Coordinates of C-alpha atoms in Angstrom, one line a residue:
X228 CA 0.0 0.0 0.0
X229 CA 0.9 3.5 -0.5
X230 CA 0.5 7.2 -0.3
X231 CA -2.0 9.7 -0.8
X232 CA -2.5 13.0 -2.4
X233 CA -3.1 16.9 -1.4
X234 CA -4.8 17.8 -4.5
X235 CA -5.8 21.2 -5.9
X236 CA -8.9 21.1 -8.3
X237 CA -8.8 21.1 -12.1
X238 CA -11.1 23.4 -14.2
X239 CA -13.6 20.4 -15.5
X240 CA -16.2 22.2 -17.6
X241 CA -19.2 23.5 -15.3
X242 CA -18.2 21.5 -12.8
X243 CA -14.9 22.0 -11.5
X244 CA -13.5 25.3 -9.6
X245 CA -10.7 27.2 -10.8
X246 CA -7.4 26.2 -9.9
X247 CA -6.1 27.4 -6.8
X248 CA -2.5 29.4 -6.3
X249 CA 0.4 27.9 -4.0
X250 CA -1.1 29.7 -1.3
X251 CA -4.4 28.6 -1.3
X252 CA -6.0 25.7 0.8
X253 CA -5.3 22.8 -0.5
X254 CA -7.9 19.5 -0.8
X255 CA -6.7 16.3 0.3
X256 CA -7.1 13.3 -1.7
X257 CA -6.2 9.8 -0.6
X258 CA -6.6 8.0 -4.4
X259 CA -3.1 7.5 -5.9
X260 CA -0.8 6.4 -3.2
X261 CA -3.1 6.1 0.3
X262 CA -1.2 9.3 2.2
X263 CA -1.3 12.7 2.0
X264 CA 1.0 13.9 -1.3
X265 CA 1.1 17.1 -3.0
X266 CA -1.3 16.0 -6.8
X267 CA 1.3 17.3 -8.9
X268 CA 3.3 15.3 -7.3
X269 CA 1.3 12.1 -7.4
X270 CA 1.7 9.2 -9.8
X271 CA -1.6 9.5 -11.8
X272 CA -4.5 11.7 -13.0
X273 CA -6.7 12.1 -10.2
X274 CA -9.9 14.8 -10.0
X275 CA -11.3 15.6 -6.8
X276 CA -15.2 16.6 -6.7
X277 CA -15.4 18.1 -3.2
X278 CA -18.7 18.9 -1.7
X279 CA -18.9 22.8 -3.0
X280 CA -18.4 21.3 -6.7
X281 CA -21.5 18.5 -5.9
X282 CA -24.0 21.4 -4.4
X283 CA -23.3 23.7 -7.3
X284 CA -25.2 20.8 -9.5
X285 CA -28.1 19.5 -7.4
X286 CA -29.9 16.8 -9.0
X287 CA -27.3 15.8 -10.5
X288 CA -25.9 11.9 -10.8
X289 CA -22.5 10.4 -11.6
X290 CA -22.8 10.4 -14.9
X291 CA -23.7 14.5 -15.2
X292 CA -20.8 14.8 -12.7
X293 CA -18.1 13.1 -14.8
X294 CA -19.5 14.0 -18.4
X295 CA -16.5 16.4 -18.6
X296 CA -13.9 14.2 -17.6
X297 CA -11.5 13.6 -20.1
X298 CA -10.9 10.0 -21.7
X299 CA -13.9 8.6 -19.6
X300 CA -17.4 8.1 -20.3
X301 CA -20.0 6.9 -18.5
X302 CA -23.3 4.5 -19.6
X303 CA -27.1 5.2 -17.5
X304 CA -30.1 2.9 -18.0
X305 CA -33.3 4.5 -17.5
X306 CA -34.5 1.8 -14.8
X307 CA -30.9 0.8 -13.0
X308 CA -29.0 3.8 -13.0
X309 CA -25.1 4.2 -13.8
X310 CA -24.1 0.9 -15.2
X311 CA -21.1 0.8 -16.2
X312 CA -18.0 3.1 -16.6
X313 CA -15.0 3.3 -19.8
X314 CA -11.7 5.2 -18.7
X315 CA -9.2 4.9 -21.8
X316 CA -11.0 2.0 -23.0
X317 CA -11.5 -0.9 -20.2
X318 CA -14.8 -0.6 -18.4
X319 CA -16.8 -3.6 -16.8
X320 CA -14.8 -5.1 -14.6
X321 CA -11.7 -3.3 -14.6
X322 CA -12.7 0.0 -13.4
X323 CA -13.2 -0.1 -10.1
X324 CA -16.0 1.8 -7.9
X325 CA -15.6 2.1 -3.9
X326 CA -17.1 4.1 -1.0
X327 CA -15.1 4.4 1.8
X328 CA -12.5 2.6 1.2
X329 CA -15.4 -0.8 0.6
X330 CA -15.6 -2.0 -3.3
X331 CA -19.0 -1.8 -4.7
X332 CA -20.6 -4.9 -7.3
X333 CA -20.3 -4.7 -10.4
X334 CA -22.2 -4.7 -12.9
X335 CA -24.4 -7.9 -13.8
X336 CA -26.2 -8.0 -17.0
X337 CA -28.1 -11.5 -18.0
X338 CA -30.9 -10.6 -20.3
X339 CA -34.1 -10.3 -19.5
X340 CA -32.4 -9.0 -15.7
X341 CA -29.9 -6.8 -15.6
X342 CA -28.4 -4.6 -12.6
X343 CA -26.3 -1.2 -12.9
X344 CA -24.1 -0.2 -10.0
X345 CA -26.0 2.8 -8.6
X346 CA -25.6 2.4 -4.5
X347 CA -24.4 5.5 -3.2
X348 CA -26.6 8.5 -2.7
X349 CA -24.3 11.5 -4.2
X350 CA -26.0 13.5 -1.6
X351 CA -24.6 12.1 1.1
X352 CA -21.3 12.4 0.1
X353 CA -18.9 15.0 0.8
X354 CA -15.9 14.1 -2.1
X355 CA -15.6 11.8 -5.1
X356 CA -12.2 11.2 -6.6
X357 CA -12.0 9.9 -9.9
X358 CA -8.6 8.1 -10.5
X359 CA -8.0 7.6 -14.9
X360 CA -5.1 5.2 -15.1
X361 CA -3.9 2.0 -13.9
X362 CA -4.8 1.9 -10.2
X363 CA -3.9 -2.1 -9.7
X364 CA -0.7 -1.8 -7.9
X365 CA -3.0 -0.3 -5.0
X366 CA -6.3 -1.9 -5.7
X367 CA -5.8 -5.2 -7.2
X368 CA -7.0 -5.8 -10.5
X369 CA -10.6 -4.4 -10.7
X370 CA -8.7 -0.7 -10.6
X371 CA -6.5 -1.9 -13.8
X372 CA -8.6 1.3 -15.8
X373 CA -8.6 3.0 -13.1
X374 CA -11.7 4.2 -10.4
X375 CA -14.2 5.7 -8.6
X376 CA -13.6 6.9 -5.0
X377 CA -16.5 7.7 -3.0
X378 CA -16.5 9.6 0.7
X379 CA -19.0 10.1 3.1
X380 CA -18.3 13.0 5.4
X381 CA -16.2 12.1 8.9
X382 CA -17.9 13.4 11.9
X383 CA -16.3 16.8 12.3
X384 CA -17.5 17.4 9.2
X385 CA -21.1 15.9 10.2
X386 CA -21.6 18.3 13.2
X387 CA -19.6 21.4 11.6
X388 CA -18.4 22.2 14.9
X389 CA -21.0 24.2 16.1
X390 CA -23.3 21.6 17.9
X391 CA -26.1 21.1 14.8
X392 CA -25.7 18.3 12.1
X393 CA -24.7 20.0 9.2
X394 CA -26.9 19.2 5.9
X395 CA -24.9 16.2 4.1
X396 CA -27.6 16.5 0.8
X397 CA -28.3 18.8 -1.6
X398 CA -31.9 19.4 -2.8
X399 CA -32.6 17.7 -6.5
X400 CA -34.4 19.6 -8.9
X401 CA -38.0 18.5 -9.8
X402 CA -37.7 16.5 -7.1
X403 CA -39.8 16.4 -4.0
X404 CA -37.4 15.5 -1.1
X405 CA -37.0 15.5 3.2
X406 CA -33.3 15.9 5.1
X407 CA -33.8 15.2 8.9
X408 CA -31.0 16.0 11.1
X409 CA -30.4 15.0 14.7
X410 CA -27.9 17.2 17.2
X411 CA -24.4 16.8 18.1
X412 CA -24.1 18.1 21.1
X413 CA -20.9 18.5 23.1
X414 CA -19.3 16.0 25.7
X415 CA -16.4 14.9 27.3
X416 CA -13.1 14.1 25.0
X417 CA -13.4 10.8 25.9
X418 CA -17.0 9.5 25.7
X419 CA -18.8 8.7 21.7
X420 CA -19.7 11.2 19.8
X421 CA -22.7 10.3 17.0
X422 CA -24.2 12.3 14.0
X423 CA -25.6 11.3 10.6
X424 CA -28.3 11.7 8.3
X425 CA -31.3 10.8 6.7
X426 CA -32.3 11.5 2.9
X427 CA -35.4 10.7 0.8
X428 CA -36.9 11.7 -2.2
X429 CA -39.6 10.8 -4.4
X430 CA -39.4 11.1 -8.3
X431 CA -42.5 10.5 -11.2
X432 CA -42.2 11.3 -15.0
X433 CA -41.0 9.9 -18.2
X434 CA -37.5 8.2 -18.5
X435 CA -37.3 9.2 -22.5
X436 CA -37.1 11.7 -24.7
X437 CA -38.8 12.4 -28.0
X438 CA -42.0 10.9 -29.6
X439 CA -44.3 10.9 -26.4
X440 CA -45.6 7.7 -27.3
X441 CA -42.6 6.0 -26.8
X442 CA -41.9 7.6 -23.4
X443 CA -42.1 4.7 -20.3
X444 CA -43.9 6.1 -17.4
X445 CA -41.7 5.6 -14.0
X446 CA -42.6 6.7 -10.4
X447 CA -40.0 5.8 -7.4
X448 CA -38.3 6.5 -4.2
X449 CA -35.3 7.0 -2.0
X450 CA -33.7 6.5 0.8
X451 CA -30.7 6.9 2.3
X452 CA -29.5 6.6 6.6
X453 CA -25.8 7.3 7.2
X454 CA -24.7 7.3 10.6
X455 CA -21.3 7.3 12.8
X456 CA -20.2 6.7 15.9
X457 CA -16.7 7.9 17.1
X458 CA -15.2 7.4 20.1
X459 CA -11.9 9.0 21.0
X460 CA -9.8 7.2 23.2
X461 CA -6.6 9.5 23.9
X462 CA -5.6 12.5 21.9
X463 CA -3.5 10.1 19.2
X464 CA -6.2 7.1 18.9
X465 CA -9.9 6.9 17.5
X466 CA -12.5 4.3 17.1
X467 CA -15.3 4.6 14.4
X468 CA -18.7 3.0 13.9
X469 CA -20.1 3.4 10.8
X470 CA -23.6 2.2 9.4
X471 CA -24.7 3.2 5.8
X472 CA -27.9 1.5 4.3
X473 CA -29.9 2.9 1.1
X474 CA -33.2 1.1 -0.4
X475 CA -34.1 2.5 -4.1
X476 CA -37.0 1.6 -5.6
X477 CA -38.0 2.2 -9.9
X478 CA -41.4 1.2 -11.3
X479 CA -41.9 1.7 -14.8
X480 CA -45.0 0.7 -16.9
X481 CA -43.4 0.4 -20.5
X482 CA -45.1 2.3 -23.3
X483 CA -46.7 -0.1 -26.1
X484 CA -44.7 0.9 -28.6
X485 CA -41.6 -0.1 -26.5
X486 CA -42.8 -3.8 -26.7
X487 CA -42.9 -4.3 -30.6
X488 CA -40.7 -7.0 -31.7
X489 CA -37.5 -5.2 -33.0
X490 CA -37.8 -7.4 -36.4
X491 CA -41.2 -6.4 -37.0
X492 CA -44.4 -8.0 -36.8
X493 CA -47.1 -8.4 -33.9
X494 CA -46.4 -8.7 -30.5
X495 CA -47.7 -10.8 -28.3
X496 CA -46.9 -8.8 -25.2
X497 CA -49.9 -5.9 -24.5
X498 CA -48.2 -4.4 -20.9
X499 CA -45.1 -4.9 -19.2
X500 CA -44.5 -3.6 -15.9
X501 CA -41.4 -3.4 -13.8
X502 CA -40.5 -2.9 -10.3
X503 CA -36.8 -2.9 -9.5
X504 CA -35.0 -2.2 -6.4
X505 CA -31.9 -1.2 -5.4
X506 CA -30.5 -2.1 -1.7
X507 CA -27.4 -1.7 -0.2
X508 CA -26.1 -2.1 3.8
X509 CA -22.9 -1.9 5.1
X510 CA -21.2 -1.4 8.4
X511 CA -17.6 -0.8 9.0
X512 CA -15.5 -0.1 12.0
X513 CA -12.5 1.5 12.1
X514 CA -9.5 2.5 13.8
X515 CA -7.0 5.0 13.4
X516 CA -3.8 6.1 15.0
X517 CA -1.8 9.5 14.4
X518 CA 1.6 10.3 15.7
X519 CA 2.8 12.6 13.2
X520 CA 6.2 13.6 15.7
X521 CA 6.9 9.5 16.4
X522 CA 8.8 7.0 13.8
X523 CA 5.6 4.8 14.0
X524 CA 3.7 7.3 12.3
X525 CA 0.0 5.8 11.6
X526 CA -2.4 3.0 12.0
X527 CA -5.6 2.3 10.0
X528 CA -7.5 -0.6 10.2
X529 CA -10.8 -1.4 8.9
X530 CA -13.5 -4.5 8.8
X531 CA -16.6 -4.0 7.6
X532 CA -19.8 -6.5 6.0
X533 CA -21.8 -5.3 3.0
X534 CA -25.1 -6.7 1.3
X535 CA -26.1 -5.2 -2.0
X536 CA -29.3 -6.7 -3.5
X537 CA -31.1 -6.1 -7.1
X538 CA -34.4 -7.7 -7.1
X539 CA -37.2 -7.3 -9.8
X540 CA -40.4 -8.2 -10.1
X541 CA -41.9 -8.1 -13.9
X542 CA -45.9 -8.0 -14.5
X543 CA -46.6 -9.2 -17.9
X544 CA -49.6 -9.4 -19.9
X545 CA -50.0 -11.3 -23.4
X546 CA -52.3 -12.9 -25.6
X547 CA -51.9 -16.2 -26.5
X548 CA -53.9 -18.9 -28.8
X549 CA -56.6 -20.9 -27.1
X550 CA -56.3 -24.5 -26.5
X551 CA -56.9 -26.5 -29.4
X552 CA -56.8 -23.3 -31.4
X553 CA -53.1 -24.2 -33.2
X554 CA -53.1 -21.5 -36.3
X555 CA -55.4 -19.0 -34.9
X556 CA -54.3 -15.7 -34.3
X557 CA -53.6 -15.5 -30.3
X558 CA -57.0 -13.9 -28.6
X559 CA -56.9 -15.3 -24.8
X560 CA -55.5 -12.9 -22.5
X561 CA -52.5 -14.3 -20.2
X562 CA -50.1 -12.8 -17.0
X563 CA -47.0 -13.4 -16.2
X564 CA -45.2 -12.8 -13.1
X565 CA -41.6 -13.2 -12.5
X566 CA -39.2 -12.5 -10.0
X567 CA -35.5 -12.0 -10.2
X568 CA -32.7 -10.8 -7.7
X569 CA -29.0 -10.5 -7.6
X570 CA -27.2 -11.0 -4.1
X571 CA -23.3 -9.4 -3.5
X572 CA -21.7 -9.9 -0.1
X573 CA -18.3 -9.2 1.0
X574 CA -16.6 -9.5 4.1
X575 CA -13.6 -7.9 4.2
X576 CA -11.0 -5.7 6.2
X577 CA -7.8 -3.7 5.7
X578 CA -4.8 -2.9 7.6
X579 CA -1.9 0.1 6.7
X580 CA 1.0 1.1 8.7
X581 CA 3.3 4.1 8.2
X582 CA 6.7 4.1 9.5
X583 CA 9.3 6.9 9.2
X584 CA 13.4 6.5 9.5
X585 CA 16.2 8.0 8.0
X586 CA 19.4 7.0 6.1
X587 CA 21.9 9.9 6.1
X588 CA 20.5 12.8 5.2
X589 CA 17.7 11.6 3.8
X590 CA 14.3 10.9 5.0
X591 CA 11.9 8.4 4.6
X592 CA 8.3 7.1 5.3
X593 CA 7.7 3.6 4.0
X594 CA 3.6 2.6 4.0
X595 CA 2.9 -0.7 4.0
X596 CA -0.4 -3.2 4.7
X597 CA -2.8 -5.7 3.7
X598 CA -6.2 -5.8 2.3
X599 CA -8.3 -8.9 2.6
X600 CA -11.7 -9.9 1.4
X601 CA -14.4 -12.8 0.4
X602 CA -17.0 -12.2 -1.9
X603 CA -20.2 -14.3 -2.5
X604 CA -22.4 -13.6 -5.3
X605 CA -26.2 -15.5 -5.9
X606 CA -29.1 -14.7 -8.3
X607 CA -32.0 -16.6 -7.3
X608 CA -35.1 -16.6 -9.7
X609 CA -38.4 -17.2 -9.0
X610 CA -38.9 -17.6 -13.2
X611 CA -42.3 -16.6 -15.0
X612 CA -45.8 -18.2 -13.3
X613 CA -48.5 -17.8 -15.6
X614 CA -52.1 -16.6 -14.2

């Protein structure tokens, strides 16, 4: 493992700020080699999205937040979200997508079902890094193109300081939408300190453009609960409990133009309906230890569990020929139901160490660790019941 950057934003369209000078303050990033470094000074292209750059675009999703990015491009179904992402060319699964430090599934596509990778809430988020180039050498071989780094805000940043949860979402245009805060009030150095937020929103409308009558009516909602915990226990050592769970929901009644066969000629299908979910939990705790001054210069260690899940259930109307009827046109009405999911599950945890020393004149930290983790995928199916 590595270091990280201090990085100063690039101008990226509509979305970036202007450079800052030497004297400036300077944004941290953590992307390209795990501890603070300078970003001209890193090894790679990083871009750092802090929270001023995501409320100047509310509303706004991944893909409207990285459309200016150079060499990457990003692909958005209508009913899963952001599904997949190309930097320089590799996509699928060689770019890799984390929040917090905790690798999000990729994408699975197995027609008729399909998932996108959509589980973060940008409203919650106070940062995202983009990394564009090989990443692998940190991340393993899902960062080989390169990566999304997600943050949620620490707890300082949760309370502001001044004893009242600051707001961790910006409000979405043509969107109907609540943020509840709760207090942080203050307390001894040593006892926990907890803060977080709640986000929801509701959205209805059409998910195409053009010819109205090829435009699917959708309705859905949102909701995301981030919480944390911290717990100080001397000036140099803290302990973090952190619980993060968002449940999506899309229904979308295709238009009947939609269902025509695309090689021509009548369709059996007369409605389709689709309701697809999006659900993601995760807890993580951490520890971290900061001696700047000493030659054992920092400790972070982190284990965490996370459950993602896709499921879909489809509502299917169709005509079909009668019995006994064989070359009749299909007249009798018949529904379908089916039910699909997709399960992803890790288990993982992490562990970096910083230690400084010198040889001569020269100084040096060396940053080293270990990240471990188990993965279990499953896609049960409940298949099509006729009715």
């Amino acid at each position: 493992m590595a270091s990280a950057a201090i990085a100063q934003p690039e101008t990226v369209g509509q979305l970036q700020t202007t450079p800052t000078q030497l004297g400036d303050d300077l944004q941290i990033t953590v992307t390209t080699t795990r501890t603070p470094r300078q970003l001209l000074e890193a090894p790679g292209t990083v871009t750092v999205f802090d929270r001023e750059n995501l409320e100047r675009n509310p509303g706004a999703s991944l893909r409207d937040i990285l459309r200016y990015e150079p060499g990457l491009s990003v692909q958005q179904g209508p009913r899963a979200g952001i599904r997949n992402i190309n930097i320089r060319g590799l996509d699928d699964a060689r770019v890799l997508l984390q929040v917090d430090g905790i690798r999000l599934p990729n994408e699975f596509n197995l027609p008729p079902f399909g998932t996108g990778r959509d589980f973060v809430d940008l409203g919650t988020l106070r940062r995202v890094e983009v990394l564009r180039g090989p990443g692998s050498s940190l991340y393993g071989s899902d960062a080989l193109g390169g990566g999304g780094h997600l943050q949620h805000p620490g707890a300082q940043r949760l309370s502001g300081g001044s004893g009242q949860l600051r707001p961790v979402g910006c409000w979405r245009q043509q969107r109907r939408q609540q943020l509840h805060q709760c207090p942080h009030r203050g307390r001894p150095r040593r006892s926990p300190g907890i803060c977080g937020a709640v986000r929801s929103s509701r959205f209805s409308g059409t998910n195409r453009l053009g010819d109205p009558q090829f435009r699917d009516r959708q309705a859905g909602s949102s909701n995301s609960y981030f919480g944390k915990l911290v717990y100080r226990l001397d000036e140099q050592q803290t302990l973090k409990l952190t619980a993060d769970i968002l449940n999506r929901a899309t229904n979308t009644f295709f238009a009947p133009p939609n269902l025509q066969p695309e090689t021509g000629g009548v369709t059996t299908v007369t409605s389709l309906f689709s309701g697809l979910s999006a659900n993601r939990s995760r807890v993580s705790l951490d520890y971290d230890f900061n001696n700047p001054e000493g030659a054992f210069r920092a400790i972070r260690a982190q284990i965490y569990y996370q459950d993602t899940q896709t499921p879909e259930t489809t509502l299917e109307e169709r005509r079909i020929a009668p019995d006994g009827s064989r070359g009749h046109p299909p007249s009798q009405v018949a529904r379908r139901d089916g039910f699909n999911n997709f399960l992803d599950r890790i288990v993982g945890g992490s562990l970096q160490l910083s230690n400084a020393f010198t040889t001569g004149e020269l100084n040096h930290i060396l940053t080293y660790g270990v990240d471990l983790s188990t993965q279990r995928n499953e896609r049960p199916a409940g298949g099509c019941k006729p009715t």
